[in-house]
Short mmCIF file of C-alpha atoms in Angstrom, two decimals:
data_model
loop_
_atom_site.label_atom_id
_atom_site.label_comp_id
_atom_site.label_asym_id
_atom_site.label_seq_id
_atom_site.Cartn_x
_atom_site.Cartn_y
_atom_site.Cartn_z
CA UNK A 578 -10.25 3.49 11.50
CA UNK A 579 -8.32 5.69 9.27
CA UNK A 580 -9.97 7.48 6.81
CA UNK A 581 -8.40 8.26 2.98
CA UNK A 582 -9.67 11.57 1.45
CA UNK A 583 -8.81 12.42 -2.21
CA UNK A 584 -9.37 16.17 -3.47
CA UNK A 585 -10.23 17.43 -7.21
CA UNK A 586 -6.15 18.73 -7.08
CA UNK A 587 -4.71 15.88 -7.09
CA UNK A 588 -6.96 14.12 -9.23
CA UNK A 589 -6.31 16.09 -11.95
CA UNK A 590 -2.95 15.33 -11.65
CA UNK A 591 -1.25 13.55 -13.62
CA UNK A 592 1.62 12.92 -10.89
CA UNK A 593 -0.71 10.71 -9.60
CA UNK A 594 -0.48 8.05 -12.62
CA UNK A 595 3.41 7.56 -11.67
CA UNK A 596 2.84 6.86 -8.28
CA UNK A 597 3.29 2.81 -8.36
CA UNK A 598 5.44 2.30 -5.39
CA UNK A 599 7.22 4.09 -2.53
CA UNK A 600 8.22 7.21 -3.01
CA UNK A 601 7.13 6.94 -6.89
CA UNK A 602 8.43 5.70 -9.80
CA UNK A 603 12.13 5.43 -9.37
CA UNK A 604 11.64 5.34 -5.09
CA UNK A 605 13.70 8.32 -5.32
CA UNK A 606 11.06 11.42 -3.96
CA UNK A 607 11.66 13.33 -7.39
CA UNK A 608 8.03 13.64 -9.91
CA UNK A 609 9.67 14.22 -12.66
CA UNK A 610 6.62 15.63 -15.29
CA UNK A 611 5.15 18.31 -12.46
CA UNK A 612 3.75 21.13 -13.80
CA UNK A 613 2.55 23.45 -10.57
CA UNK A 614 -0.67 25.42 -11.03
CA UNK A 615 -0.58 29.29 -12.08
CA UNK A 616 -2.59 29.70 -8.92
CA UNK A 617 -3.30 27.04 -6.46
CA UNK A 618 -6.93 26.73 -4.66
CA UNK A 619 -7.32 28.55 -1.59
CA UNK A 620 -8.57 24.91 -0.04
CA UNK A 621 -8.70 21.82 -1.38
CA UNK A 622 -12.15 19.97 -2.81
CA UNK A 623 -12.92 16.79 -1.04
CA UNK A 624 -14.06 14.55 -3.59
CA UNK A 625 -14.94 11.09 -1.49
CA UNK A 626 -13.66 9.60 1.54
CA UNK A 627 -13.76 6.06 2.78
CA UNK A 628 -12.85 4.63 5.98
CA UNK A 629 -9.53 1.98 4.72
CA UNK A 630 -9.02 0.50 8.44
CA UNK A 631 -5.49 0.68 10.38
CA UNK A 632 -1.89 1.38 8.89
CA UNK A 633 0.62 3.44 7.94
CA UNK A 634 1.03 1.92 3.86
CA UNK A 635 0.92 4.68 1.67
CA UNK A 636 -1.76 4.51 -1.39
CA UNK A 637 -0.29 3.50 -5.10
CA UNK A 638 -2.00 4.01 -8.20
CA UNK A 639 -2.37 2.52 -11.69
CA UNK A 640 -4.27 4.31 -14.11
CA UNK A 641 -8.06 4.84 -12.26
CA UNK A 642 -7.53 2.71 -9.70
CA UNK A 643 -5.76 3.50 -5.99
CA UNK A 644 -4.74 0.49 -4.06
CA UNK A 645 -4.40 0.76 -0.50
CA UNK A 646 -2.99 -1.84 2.14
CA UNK A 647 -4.27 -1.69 5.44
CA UNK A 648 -5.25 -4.08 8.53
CA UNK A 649 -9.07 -4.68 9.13
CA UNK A 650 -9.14 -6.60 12.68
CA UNK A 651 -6.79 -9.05 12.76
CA UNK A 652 -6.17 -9.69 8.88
CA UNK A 653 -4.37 -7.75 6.12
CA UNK A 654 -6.44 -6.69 3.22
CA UNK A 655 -5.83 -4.97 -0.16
CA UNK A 656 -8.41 -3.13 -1.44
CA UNK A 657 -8.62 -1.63 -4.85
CA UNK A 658 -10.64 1.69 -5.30
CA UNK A 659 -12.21 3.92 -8.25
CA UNK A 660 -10.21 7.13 -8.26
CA UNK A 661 -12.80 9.14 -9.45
CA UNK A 662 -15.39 7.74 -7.57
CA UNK A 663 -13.96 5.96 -4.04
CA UNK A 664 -16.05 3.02 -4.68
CA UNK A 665 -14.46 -0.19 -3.58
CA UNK A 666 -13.67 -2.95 -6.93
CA UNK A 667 -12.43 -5.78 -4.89
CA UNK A 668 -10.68 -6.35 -1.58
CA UNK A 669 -8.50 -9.62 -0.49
CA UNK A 670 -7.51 -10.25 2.84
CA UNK A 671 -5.74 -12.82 5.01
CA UNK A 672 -5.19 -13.31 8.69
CA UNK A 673 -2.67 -11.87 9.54
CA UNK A 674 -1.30 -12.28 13.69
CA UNK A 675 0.08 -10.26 14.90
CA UNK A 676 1.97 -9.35 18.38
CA UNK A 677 3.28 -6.05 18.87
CA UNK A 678 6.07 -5.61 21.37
CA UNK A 679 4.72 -3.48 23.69
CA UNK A 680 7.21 -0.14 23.33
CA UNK A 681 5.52 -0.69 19.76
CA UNK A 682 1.70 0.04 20.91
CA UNK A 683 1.66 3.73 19.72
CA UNK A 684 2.16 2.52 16.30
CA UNK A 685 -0.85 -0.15 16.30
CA UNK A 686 -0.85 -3.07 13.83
CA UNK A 687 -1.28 -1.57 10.76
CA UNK A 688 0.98 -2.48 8.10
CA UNK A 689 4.07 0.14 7.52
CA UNK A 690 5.11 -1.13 4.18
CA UNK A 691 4.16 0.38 0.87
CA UNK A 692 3.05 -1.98 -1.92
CA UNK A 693 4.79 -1.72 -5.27
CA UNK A 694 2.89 -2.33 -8.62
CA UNK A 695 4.99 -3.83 -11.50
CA UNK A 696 3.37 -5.16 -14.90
CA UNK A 697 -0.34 -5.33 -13.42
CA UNK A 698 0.57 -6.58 -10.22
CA UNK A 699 0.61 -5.52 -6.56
CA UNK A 700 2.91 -7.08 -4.36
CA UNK A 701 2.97 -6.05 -0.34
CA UNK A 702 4.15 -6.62 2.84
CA UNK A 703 2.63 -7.56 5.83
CA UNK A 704 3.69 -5.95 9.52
CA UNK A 705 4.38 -9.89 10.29
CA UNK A 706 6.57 -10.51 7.82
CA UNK A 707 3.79 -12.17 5.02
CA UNK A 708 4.72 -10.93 1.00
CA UNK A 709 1.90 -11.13 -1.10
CA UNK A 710 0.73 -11.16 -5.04
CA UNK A 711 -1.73 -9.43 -6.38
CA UNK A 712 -3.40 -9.45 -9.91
CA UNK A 713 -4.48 -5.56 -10.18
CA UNK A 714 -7.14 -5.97 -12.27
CA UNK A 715 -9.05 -8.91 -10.28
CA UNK A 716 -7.42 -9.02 -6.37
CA UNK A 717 -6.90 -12.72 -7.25
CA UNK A 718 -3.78 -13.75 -5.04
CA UNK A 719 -0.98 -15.21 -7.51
CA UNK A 720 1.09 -17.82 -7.58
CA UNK A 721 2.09 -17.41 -4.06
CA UNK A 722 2.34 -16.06 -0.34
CA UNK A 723 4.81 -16.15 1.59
CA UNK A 724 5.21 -15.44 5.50
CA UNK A 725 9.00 -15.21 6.46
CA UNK A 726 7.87 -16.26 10.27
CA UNK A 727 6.68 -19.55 9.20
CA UNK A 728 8.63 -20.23 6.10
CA UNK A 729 12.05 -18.99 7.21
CA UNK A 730 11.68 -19.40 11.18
CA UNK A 731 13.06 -15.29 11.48
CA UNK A 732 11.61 -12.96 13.79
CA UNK A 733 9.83 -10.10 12.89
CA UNK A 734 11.81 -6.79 13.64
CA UNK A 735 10.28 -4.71 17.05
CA UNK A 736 8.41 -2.14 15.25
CA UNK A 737 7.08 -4.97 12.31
CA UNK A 738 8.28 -4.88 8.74
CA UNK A 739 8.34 -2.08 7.57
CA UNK A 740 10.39 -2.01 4.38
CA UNK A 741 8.35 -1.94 0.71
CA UNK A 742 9.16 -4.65 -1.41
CA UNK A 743 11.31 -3.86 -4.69
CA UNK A 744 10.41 -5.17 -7.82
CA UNK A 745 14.20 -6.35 -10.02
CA UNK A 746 12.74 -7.82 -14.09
CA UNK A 747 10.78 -11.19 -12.07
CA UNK A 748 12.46 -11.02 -8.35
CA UNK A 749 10.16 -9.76 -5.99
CA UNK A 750 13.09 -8.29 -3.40
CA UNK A 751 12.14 -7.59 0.41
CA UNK A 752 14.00 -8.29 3.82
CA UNK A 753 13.06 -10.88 5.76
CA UNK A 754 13.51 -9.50 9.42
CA UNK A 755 16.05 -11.01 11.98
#
């Protein structure tokens, strides 16, 4: 089980409220309203911890809640947390099947993609190829899921999907594999 740890420095950060997708708000690497501390802490405070389960999806964030997308057994789950606090508001999950191909082992099950949040919704993707919507506020699944393996007869690729969906105005954009 992975573990996520948040510390009173980033809390009280607002870089965190931009952070709504991969590499942050424009997927680009840059924070744009920064400000670095006259002095930064010698070590960090650990506020709360929580163990997520398996993955490599990196957190997102809309106002005091962190999302995080990671594999519990053999399903996918979201899971929406208090930022302040770590305690869990809702979780949805889905089974999720998954076969790794076996140079892949060292990089266990987890997903790899990073959800995106757009206009109080989450939408991720699954190591297997399965794109899912979120409602932010409640975890109720939207209007649809859809699972490229089954729907599209593709493969996944050798490692699993990896890429994080884009959101384009109301296209949900995200590779299908091979």
């Amino acid at each position: 089980m992975l573990k996520i740890a948040w510390c009173v420095l980033l809390l009280s950060s607002p870089v965190l409220l931009a952070q709504s997708q991969w590499r942050g708000a424009h997927r680009d690497g840059i924070v744009e309203s920064f400000t670095p501390p006259a002095t930064w802490p010698e070590r960090p405070t650990q506020v709360w911890t929580v163990n997520v389960g398996s993955g490599h999806s990196s957190p997102v964030v809309l106002g005091s809640r962190v999302f995080v997308f990671s594999r519990l057994g053999e399903q996918e789950a979201m899971t929406a947390y208090d930022i302040a606090t770590g305690k869990q508001i809702w979780r949805q999950s889905y089974d999720a099947p998954y076969q790794l191909n076996p140079a892949a082992t060292g990089h266990g099950k987890g997903p790899k993609s990073t959800p995106v949040i757009d206009r109080g919704r989450i939408f991720a993707l699954g190591i297997g190829g399965i794109l899912s919507g979120f409602d932010a506020a409640s975890g109720r699944v939207l209007l649809w899921r859809q699972d490229f393996r089954a729907d599209f007869k593709t493969t996944s690729p050798d490692f699993g999907a990896s890429v994080s969906p884009l959101v384009d105005g109301d296209h949900v954009i995200a590779h299908a594999g091979g």
